[in-house]
mmCIF file of C-alpha atoms and ligand atoms in Angstrom:
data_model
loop_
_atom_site.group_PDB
_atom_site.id
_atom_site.type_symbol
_atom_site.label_atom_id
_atom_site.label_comp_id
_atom_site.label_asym_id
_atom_site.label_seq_id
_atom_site.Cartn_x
_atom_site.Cartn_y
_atom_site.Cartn_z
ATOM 1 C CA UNK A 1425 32.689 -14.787 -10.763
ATOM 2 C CA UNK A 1426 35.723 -15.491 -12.602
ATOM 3 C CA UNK A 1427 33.242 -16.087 -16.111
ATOM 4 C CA UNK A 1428 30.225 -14.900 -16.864
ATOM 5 C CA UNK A 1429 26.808 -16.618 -15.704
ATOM 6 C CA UNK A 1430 25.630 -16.309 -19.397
ATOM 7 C CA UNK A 1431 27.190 -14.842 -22.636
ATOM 8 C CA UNK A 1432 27.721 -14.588 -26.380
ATOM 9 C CA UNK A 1433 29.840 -17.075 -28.012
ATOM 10 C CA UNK A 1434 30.466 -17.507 -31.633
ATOM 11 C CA UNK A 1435 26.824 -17.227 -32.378
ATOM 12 C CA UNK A 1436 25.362 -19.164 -29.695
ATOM 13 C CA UNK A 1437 24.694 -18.463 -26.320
ATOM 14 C CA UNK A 1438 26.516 -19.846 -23.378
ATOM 15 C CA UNK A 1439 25.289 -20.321 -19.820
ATOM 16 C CA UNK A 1440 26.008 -22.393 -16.705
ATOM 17 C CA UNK A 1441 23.310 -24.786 -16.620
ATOM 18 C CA UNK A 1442 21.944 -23.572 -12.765
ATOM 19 C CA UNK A 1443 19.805 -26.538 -12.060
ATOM 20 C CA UNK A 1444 22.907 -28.880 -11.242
ATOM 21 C CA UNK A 1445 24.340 -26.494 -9.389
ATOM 22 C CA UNK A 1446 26.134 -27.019 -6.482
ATOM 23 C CA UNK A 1447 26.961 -30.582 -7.382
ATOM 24 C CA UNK A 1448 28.164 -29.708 -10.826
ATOM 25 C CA UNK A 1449 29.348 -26.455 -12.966
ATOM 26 C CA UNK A 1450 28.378 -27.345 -16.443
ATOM 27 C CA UNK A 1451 27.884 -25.311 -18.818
ATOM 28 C CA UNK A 1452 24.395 -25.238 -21.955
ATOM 29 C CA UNK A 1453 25.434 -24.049 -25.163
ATOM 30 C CA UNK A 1454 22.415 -22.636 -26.667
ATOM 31 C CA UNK A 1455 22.179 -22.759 -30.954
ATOM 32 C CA UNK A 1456 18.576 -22.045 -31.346
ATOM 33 C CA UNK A 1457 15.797 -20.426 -29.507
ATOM 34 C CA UNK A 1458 14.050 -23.449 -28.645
ATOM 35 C CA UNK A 1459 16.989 -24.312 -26.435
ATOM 36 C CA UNK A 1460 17.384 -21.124 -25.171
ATOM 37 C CA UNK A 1461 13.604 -20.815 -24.299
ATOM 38 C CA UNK A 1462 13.758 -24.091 -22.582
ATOM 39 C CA UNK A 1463 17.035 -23.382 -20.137
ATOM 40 C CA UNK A 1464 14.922 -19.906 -18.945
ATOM 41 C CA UNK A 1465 11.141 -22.176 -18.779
ATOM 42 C CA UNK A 1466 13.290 -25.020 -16.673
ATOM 43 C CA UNK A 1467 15.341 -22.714 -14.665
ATOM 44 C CA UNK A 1468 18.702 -23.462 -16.311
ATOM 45 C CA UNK A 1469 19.314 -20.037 -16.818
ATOM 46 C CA UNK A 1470 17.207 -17.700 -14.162
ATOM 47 C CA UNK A 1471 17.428 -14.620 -11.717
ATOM 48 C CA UNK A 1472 15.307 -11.012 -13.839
ATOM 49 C CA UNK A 1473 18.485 -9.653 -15.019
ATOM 50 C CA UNK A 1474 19.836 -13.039 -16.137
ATOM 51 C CA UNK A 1475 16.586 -13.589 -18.155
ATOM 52 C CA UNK A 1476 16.490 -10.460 -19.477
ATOM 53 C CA UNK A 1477 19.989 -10.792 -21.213
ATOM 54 C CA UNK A 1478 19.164 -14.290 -22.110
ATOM 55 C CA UNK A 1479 16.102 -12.709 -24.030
ATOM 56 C CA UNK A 1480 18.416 -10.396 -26.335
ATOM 57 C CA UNK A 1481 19.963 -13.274 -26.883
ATOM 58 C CA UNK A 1482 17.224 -15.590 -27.738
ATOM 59 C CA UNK A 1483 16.808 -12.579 -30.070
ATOM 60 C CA UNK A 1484 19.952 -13.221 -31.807
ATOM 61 C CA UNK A 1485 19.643 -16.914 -32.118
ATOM 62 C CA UNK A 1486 16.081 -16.294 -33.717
ATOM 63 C CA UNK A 1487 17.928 -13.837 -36.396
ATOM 64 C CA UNK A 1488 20.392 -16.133 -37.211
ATOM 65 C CA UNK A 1489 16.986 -18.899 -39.143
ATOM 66 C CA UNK A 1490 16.260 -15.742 -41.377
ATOM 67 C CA UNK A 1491 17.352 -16.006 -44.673
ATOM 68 C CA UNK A 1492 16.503 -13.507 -47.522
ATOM 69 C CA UNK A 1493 17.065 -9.539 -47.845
ATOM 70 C CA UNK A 1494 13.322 -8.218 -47.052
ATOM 71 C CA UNK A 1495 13.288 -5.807 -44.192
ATOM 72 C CA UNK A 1496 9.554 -6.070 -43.715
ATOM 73 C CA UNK A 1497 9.606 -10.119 -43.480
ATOM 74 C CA UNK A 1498 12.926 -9.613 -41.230
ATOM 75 C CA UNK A 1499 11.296 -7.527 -38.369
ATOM 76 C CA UNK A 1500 7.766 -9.741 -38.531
ATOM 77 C CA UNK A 1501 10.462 -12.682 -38.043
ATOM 78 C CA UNK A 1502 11.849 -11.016 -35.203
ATOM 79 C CA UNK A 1503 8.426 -9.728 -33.642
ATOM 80 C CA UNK A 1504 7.170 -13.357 -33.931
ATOM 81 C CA UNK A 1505 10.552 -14.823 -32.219
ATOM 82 C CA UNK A 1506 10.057 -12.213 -29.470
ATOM 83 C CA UNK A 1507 6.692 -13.331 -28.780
ATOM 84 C CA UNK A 1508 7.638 -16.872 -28.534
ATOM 85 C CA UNK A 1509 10.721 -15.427 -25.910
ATOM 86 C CA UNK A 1510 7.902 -13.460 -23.901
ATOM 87 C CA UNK A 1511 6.117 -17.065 -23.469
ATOM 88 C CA UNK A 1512 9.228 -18.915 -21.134
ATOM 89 C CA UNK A 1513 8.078 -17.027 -17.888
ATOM 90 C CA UNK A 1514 5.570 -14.514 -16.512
ATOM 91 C CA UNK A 1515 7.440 -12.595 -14.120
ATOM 92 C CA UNK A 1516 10.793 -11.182 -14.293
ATOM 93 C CA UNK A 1517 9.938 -7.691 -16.312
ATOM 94 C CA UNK A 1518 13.581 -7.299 -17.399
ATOM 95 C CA UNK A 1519 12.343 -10.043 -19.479
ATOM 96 C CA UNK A 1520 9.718 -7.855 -21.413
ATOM 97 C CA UNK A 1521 11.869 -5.144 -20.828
ATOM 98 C CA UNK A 1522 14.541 -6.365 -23.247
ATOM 99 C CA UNK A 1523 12.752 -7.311 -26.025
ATOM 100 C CA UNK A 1524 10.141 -4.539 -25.591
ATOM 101 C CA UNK A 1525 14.040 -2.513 -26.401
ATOM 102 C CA UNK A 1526 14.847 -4.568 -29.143
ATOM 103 C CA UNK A 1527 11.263 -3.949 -31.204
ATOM 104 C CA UNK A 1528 12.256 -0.303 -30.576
ATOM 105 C CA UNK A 1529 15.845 -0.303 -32.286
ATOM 106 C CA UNK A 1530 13.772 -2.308 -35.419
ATOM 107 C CA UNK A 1531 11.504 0.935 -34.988
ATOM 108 C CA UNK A 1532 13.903 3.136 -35.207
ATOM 109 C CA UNK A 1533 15.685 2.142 -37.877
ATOM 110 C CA UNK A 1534 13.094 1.813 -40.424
ATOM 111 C CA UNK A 1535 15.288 2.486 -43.825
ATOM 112 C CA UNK A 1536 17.778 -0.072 -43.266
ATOM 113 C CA UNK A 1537 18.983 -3.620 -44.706
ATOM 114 C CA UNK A 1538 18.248 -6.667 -43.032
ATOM 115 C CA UNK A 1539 22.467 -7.123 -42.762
ATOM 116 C CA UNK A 1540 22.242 -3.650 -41.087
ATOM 117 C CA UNK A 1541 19.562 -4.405 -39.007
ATOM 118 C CA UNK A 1542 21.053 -7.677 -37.130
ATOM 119 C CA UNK A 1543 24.476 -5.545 -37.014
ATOM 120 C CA UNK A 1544 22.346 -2.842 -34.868
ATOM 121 C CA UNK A 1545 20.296 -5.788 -32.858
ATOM 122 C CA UNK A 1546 23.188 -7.783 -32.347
ATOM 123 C CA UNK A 1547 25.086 -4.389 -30.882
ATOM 124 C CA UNK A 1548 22.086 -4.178 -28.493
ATOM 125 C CA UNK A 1549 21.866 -7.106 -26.792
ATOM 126 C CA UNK A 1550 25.470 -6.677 -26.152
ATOM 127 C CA UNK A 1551 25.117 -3.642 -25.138
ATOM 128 C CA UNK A 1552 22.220 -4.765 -22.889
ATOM 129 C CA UNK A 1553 24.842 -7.690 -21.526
ATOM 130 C CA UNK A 1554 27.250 -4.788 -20.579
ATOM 131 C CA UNK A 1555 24.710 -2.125 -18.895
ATOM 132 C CA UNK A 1556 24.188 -5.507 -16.479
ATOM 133 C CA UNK A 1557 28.037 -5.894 -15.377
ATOM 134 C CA UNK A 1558 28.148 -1.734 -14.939
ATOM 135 C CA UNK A 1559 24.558 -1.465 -13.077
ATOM 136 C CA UNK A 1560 25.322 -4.062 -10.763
ATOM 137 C CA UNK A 1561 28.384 -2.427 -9.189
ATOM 138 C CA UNK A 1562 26.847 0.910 -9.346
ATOM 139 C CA UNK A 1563 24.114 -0.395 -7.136
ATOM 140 C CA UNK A 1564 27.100 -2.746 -5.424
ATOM 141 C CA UNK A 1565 28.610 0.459 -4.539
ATOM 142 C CA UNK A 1566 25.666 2.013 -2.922
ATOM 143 C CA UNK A 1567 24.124 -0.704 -1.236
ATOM 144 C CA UNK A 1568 27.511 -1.185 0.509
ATOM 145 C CA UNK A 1569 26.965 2.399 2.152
ATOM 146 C CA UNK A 1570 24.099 0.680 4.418
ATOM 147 C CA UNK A 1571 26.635 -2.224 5.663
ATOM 148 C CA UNK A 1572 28.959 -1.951 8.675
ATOM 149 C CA UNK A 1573 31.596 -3.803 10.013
ATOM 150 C CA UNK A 1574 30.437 -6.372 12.409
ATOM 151 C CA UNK A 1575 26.744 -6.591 11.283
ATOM 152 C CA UNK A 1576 24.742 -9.760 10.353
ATOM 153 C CA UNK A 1577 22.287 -9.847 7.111
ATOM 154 C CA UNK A 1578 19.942 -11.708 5.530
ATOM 155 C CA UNK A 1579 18.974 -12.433 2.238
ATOM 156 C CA UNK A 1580 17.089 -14.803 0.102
ATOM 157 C CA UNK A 1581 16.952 -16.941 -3.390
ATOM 158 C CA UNK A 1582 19.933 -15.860 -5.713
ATOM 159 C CA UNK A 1583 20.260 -12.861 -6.304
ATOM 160 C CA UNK A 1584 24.319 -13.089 -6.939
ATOM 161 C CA UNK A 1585 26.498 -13.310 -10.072
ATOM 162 C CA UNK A 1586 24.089 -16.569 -11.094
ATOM 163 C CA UNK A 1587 21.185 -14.414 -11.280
ATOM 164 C CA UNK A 1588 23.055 -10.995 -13.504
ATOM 165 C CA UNK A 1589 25.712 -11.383 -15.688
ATOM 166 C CA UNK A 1590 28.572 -11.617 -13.376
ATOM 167 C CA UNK A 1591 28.369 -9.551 -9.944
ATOM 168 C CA UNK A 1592 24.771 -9.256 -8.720
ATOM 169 C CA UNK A 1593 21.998 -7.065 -7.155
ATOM 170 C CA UNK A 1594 21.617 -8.359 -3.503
ATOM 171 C CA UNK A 1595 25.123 -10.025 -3.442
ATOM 172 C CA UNK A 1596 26.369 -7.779 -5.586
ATOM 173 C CA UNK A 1597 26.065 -5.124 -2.160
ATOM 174 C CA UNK A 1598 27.965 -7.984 0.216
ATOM 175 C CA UNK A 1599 30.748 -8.281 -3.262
ATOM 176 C CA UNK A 1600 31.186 -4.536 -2.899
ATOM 177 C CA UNK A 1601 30.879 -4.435 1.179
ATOM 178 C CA UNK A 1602 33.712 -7.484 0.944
ATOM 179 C CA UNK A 1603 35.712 -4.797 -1.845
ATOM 180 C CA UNK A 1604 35.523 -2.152 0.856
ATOM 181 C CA UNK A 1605 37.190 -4.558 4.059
ATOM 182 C CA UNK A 1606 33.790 -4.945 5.352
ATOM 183 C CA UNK A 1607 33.311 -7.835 7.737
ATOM 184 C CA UNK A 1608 30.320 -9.120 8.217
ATOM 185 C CA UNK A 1609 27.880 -12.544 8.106
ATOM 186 C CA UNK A 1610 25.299 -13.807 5.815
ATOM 187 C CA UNK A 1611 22.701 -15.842 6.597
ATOM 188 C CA UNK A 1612 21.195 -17.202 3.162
ATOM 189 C CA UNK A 1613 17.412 -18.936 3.520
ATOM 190 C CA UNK A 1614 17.601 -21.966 1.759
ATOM 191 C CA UNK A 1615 14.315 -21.048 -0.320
ATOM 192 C CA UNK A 1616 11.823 -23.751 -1.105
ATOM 193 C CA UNK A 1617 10.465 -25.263 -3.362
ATOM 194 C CA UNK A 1618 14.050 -25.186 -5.386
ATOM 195 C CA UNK A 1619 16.483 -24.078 -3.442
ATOM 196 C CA UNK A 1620 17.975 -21.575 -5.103
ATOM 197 C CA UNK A 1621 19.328 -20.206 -1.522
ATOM 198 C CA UNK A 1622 21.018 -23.370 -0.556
ATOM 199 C CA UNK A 1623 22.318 -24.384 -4.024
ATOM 200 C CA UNK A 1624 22.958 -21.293 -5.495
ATOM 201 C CA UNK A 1625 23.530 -18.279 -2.734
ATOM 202 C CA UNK A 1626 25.609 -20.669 -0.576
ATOM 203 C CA UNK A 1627 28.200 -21.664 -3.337
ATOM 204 C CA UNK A 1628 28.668 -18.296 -4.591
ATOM 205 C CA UNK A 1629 28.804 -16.577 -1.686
ATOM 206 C CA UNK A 1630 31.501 -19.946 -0.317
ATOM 207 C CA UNK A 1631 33.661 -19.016 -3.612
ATOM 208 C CA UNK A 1632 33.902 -15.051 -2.743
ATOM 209 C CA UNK A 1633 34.785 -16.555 0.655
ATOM 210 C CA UNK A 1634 32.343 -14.180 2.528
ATOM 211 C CA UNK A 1635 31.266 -15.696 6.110
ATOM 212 C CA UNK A 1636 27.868 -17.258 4.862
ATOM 213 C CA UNK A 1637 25.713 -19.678 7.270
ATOM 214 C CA UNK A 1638 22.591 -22.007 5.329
ATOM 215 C CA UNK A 1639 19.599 -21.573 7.056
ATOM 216 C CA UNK A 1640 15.863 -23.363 6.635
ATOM 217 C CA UNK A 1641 13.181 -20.887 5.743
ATOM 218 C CA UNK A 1642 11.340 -21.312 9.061
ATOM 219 C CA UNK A 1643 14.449 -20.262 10.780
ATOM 220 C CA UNK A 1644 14.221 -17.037 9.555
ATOM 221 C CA UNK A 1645 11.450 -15.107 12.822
ATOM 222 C CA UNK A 1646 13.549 -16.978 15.404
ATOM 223 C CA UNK A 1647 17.146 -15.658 14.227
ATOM 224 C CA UNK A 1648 15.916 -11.913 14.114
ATOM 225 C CA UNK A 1649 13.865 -12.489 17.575
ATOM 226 C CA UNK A 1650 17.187 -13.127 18.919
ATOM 227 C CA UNK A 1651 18.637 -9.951 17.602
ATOM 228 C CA UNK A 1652 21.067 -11.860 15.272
ATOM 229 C CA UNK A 1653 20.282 -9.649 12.008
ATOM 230 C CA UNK A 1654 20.626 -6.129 10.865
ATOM 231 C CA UNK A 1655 19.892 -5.931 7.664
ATOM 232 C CA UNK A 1656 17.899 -7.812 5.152
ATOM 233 C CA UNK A 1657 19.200 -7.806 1.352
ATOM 234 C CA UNK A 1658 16.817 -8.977 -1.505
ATOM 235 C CA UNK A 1659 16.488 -8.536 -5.147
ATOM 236 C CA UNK A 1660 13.339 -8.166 -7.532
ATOM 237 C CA UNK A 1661 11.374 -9.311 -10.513
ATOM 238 C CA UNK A 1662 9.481 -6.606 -10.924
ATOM 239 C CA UNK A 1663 8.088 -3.197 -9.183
ATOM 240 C CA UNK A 1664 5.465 -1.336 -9.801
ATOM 241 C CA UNK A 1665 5.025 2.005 -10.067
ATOM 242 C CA UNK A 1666 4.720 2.614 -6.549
ATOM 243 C CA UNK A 1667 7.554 0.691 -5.333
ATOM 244 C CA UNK A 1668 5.671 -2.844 -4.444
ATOM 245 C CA UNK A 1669 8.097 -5.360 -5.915
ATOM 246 C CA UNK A 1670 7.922 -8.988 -6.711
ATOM 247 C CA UNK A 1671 9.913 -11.628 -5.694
ATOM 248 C CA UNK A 1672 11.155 -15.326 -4.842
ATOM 249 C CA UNK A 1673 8.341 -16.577 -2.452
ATOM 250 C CA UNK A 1674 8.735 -15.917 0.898
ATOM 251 C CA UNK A 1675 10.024 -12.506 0.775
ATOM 252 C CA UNK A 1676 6.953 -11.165 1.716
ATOM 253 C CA UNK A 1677 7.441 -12.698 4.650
ATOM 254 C CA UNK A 1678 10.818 -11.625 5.570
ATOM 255 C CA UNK A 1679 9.803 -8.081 5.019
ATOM 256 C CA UNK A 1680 6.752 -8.448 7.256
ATOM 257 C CA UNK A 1681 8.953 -10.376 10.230
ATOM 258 C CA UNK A 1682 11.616 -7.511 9.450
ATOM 259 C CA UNK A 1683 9.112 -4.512 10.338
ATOM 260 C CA UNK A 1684 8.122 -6.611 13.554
ATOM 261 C CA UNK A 1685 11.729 -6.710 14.795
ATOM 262 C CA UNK A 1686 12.562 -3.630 13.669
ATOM 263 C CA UNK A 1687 15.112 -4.372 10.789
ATOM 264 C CA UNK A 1688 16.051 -2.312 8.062
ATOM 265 C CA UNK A 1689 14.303 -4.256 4.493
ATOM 266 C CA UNK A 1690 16.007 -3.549 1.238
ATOM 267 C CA UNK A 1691 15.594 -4.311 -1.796
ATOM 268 C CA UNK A 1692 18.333 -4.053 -4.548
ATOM 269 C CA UNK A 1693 17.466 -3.928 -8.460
ATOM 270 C CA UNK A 1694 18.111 -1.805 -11.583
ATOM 271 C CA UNK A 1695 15.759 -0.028 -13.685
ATOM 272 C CA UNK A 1696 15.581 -2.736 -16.063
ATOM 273 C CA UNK A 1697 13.427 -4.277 -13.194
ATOM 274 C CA UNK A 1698 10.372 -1.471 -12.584
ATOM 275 C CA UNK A 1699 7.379 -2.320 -14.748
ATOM 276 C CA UNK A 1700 6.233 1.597 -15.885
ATOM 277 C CA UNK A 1701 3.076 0.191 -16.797
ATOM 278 C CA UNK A 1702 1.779 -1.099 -13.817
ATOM 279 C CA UNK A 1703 1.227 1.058 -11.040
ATOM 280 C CA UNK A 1704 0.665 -1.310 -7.862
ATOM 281 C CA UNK A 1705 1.744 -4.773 -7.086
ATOM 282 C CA UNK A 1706 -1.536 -6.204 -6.952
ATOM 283 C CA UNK A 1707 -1.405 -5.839 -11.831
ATOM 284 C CA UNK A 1708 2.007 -7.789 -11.143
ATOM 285 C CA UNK A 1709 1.840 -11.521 -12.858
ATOM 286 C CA UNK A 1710 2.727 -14.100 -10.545
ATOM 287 C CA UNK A 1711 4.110 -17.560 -11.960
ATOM 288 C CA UNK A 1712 2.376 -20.585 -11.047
ATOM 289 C CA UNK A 1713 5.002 -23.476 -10.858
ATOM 290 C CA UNK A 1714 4.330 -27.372 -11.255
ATOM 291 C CA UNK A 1715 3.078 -29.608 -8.316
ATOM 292 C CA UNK A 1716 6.429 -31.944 -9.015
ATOM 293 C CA UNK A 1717 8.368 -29.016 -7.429
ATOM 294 C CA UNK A 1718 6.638 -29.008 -3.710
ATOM 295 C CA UNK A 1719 5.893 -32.994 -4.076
ATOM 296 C CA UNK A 1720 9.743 -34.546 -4.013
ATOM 297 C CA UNK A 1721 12.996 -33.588 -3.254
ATOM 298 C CA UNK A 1722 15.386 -34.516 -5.841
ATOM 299 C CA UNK A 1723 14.206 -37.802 -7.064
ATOM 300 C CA UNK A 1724 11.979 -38.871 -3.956
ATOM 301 C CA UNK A 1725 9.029 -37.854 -3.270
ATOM 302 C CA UNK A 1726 8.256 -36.161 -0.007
ATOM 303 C CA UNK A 1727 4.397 -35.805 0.314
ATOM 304 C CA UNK A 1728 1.476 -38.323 -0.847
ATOM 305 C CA UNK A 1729 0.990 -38.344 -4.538
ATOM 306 C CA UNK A 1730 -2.896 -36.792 -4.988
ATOM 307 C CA UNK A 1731 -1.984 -34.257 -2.314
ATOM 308 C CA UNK A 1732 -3.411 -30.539 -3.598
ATOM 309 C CA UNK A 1733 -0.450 -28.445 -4.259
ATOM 310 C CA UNK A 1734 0.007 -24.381 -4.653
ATOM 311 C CA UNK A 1735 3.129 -23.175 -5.531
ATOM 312 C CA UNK A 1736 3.528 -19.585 -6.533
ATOM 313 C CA UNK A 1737 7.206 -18.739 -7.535
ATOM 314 C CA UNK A 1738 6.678 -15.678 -6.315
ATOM 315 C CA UNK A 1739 4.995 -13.050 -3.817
ATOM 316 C CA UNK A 1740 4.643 -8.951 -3.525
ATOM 317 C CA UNK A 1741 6.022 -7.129 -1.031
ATOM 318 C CA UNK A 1742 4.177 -3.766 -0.827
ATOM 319 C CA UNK A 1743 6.353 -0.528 -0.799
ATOM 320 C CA UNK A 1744 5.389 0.629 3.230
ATOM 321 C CA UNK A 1745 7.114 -3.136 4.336
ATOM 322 C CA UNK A 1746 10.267 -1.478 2.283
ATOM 323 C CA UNK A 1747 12.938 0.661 4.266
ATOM 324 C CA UNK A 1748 14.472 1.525 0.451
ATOM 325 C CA UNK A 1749 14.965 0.130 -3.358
ATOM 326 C CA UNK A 1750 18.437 0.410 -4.389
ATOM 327 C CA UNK A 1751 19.109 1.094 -7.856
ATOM 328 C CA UNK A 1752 22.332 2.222 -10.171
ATOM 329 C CA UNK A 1753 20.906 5.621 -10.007
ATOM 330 C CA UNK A 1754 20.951 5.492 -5.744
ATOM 331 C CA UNK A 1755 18.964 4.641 -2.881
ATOM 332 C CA UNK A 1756 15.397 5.270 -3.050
ATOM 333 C CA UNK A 1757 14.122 5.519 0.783
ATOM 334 C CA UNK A 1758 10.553 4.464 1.609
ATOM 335 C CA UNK A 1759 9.863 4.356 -2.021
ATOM 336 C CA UNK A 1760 6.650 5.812 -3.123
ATOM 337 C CA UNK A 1761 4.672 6.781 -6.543
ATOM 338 C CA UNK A 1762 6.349 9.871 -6.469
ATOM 339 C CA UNK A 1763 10.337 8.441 -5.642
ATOM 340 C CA UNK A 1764 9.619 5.683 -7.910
ATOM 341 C CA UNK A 1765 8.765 8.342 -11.248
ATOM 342 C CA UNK A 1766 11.781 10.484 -10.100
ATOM 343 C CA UNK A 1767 13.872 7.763 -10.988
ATOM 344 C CA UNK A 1768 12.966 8.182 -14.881
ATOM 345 C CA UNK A 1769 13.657 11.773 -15.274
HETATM 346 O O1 MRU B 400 12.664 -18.228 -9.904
HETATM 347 P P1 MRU B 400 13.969 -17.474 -9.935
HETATM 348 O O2 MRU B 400 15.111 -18.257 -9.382
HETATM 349 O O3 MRU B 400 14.252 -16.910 -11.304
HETATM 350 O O4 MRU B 400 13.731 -16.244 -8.960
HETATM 351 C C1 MRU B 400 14.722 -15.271 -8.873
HETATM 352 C C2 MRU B 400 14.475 -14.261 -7.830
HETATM 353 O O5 MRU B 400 13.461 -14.232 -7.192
HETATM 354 C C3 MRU B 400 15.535 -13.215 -7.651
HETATM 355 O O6 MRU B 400 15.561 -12.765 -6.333
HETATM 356 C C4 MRU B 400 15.239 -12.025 -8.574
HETATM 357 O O7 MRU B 400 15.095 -12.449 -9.898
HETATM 358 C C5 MRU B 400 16.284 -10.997 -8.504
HETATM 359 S S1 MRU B 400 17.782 -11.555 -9.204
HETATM 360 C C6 MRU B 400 18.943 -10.360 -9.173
#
């Protein structure tokens, strides 16, 4: 992407507003942490890495309403900001992650000023913003390794440029792939209820001019029946211990189709994305969404107004439905409790 999906600008924080995408590429400028809590709770900003450098951020913003010189009242500010942060969505750990990182530099640093202190928090979420653009073509770089020339893959949500900084986890592979003179297709499920496939996955992908074809979720068994895919490509919000990883609905279900046909299920992330507390997807917090979502499309509505409605953002795909995690540290084949811990030494 030629700018960044989300940054630091003169104090605030800027970010392409992702819910009129494809129609429209506007941009939210973000003074206060209200706003910024609101573009992550309403999808404006979204993708775990995304959030998770929007939540340094929001960190910022919240520093910027304390006045006064008093350490101690400075870092109860900031713990009380972060809570509010940790309250815009459930799932994405790089979320957590971040701010869980930016108590710990307070922590740290328990002799200095207030000015010093925002110098050293403000030098952290940039930092933060940076590790994002270097991890993702790290794990670019090695996820290419598993693409050849010719092959078809899959992949769904967004898990491009609009979901990191700039480049990617899933799509960051096919950038890298694409780098290297790869040819190959994508096919890019549209993902219901919000479409983050078809909006999102599409128009990036259309931009890097890589050979992407839309499909319907239900489309998905009868493409790899037909041999038509060799590769699936997904991102995560967060893994467990053991290598289970949540994410976008419906990947579950790819992973389950792709051991049925045979095809190779991967699933790209950074660190920043394993939850070291939880040891098994089943302690992973799954976000409920609104009925509104499933109900209409766009402005109309598509089902009868008192129908029931369940609509999970996201599912768990456990770690034996997973040929390999690929991180910035390499590829982790059929991850395990064992792999997974490796990776933190
Ligand atoms: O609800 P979303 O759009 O935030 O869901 C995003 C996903 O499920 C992505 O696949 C995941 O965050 C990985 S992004 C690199």
């Amino acid at each position: 992407m030629n700018s960044p999906t989300i940054c630091w600008q003169r104090g605030c924080v800027k970010l392409i507003d992702q819910t009129k995408l494809p129609n429209k590429c506007e941009y939210i400028i973000c003074r206060d942490v209200k706003t910024l809590w609101k573009a992550i709770k309403v999808l404006s900003v979204r993708g775990a890495p995304a959030i998770g450098v929007a939540a340094g951020f929001g960190v910022l913003l919240g520093m910027k309403t304390f006045k006064g010189d008093d350490s101690k009242k400075f870092r109860k500010h900031i713990y009380k900001v972060s809570d509010y942060i940790a309250t815009s969505r459930p799932t994405a750990v790089n979320l957590f992650n971040v701010l869980d990182r930016m108590k710990t530099v307070l922590a740290r640093h328990m002799d200095l000023s207030v000015s010093q202190l925002k110098k050293i928090l403000t030098d952290e979420a940039l930092a933060i913003y940076e590790e994002d653009r270097r991890v993702c073509r790290e794990m670019g770089k090695h996820g290419a390794s598993l693409i050849k020339s010719g092959q078809s893959v899959m992949t769904v949500c967004n898990a491009g440029a609009l979901a990191t900084v700039d480049y990617g986890t899933a799509l960051g592979v096919f950038y890298s792939a694409k780098e290297s003179k790869k040819k190959f297709k994508v096919y890019a499920c549209e993902t219901r209820p919000l479409l983050q496939g078809a909006r999102l996955t599409t128009w990036e992908l259309l931009r890097a001019k890589i050979d992407t074809t839309l499909i319907c979720d239900n489309m998905a068994a009868s493409l790899m029946k037909k041999q038509q895919i060799d590769a699936i490509f997904t991102g995560a919000d967060r893994i467990a211990m053991n290598g289970d990883s949540a994410n976008k609905i419906g990947t579950y279900s790819l992973a389950v189709l792709a051991k049925h046909h045979r095809i190779p299920f991967y699933i790209v992330a950074p660190r920043s994305t394993f939850d070291r507390k939880i040891k098994t997807g089943r302690d992973i917090p799954i976000e409920e969404r609104g009925r509104e979502e499933v109900i209409s499309f766009g402005n109309r509505p598509t089902a009868p107004k008192g129908v029931k409605v369940y609509n999970p953002a996201f599912d768990v795909t456990e770690n034996k439905l997973i040929t390999a995690i690929i991180t910035e540290k390499g590829i982790i084949h059929a991850p395990n409790k064992l792999k997974v811990n490796q990776l933190f030494f």
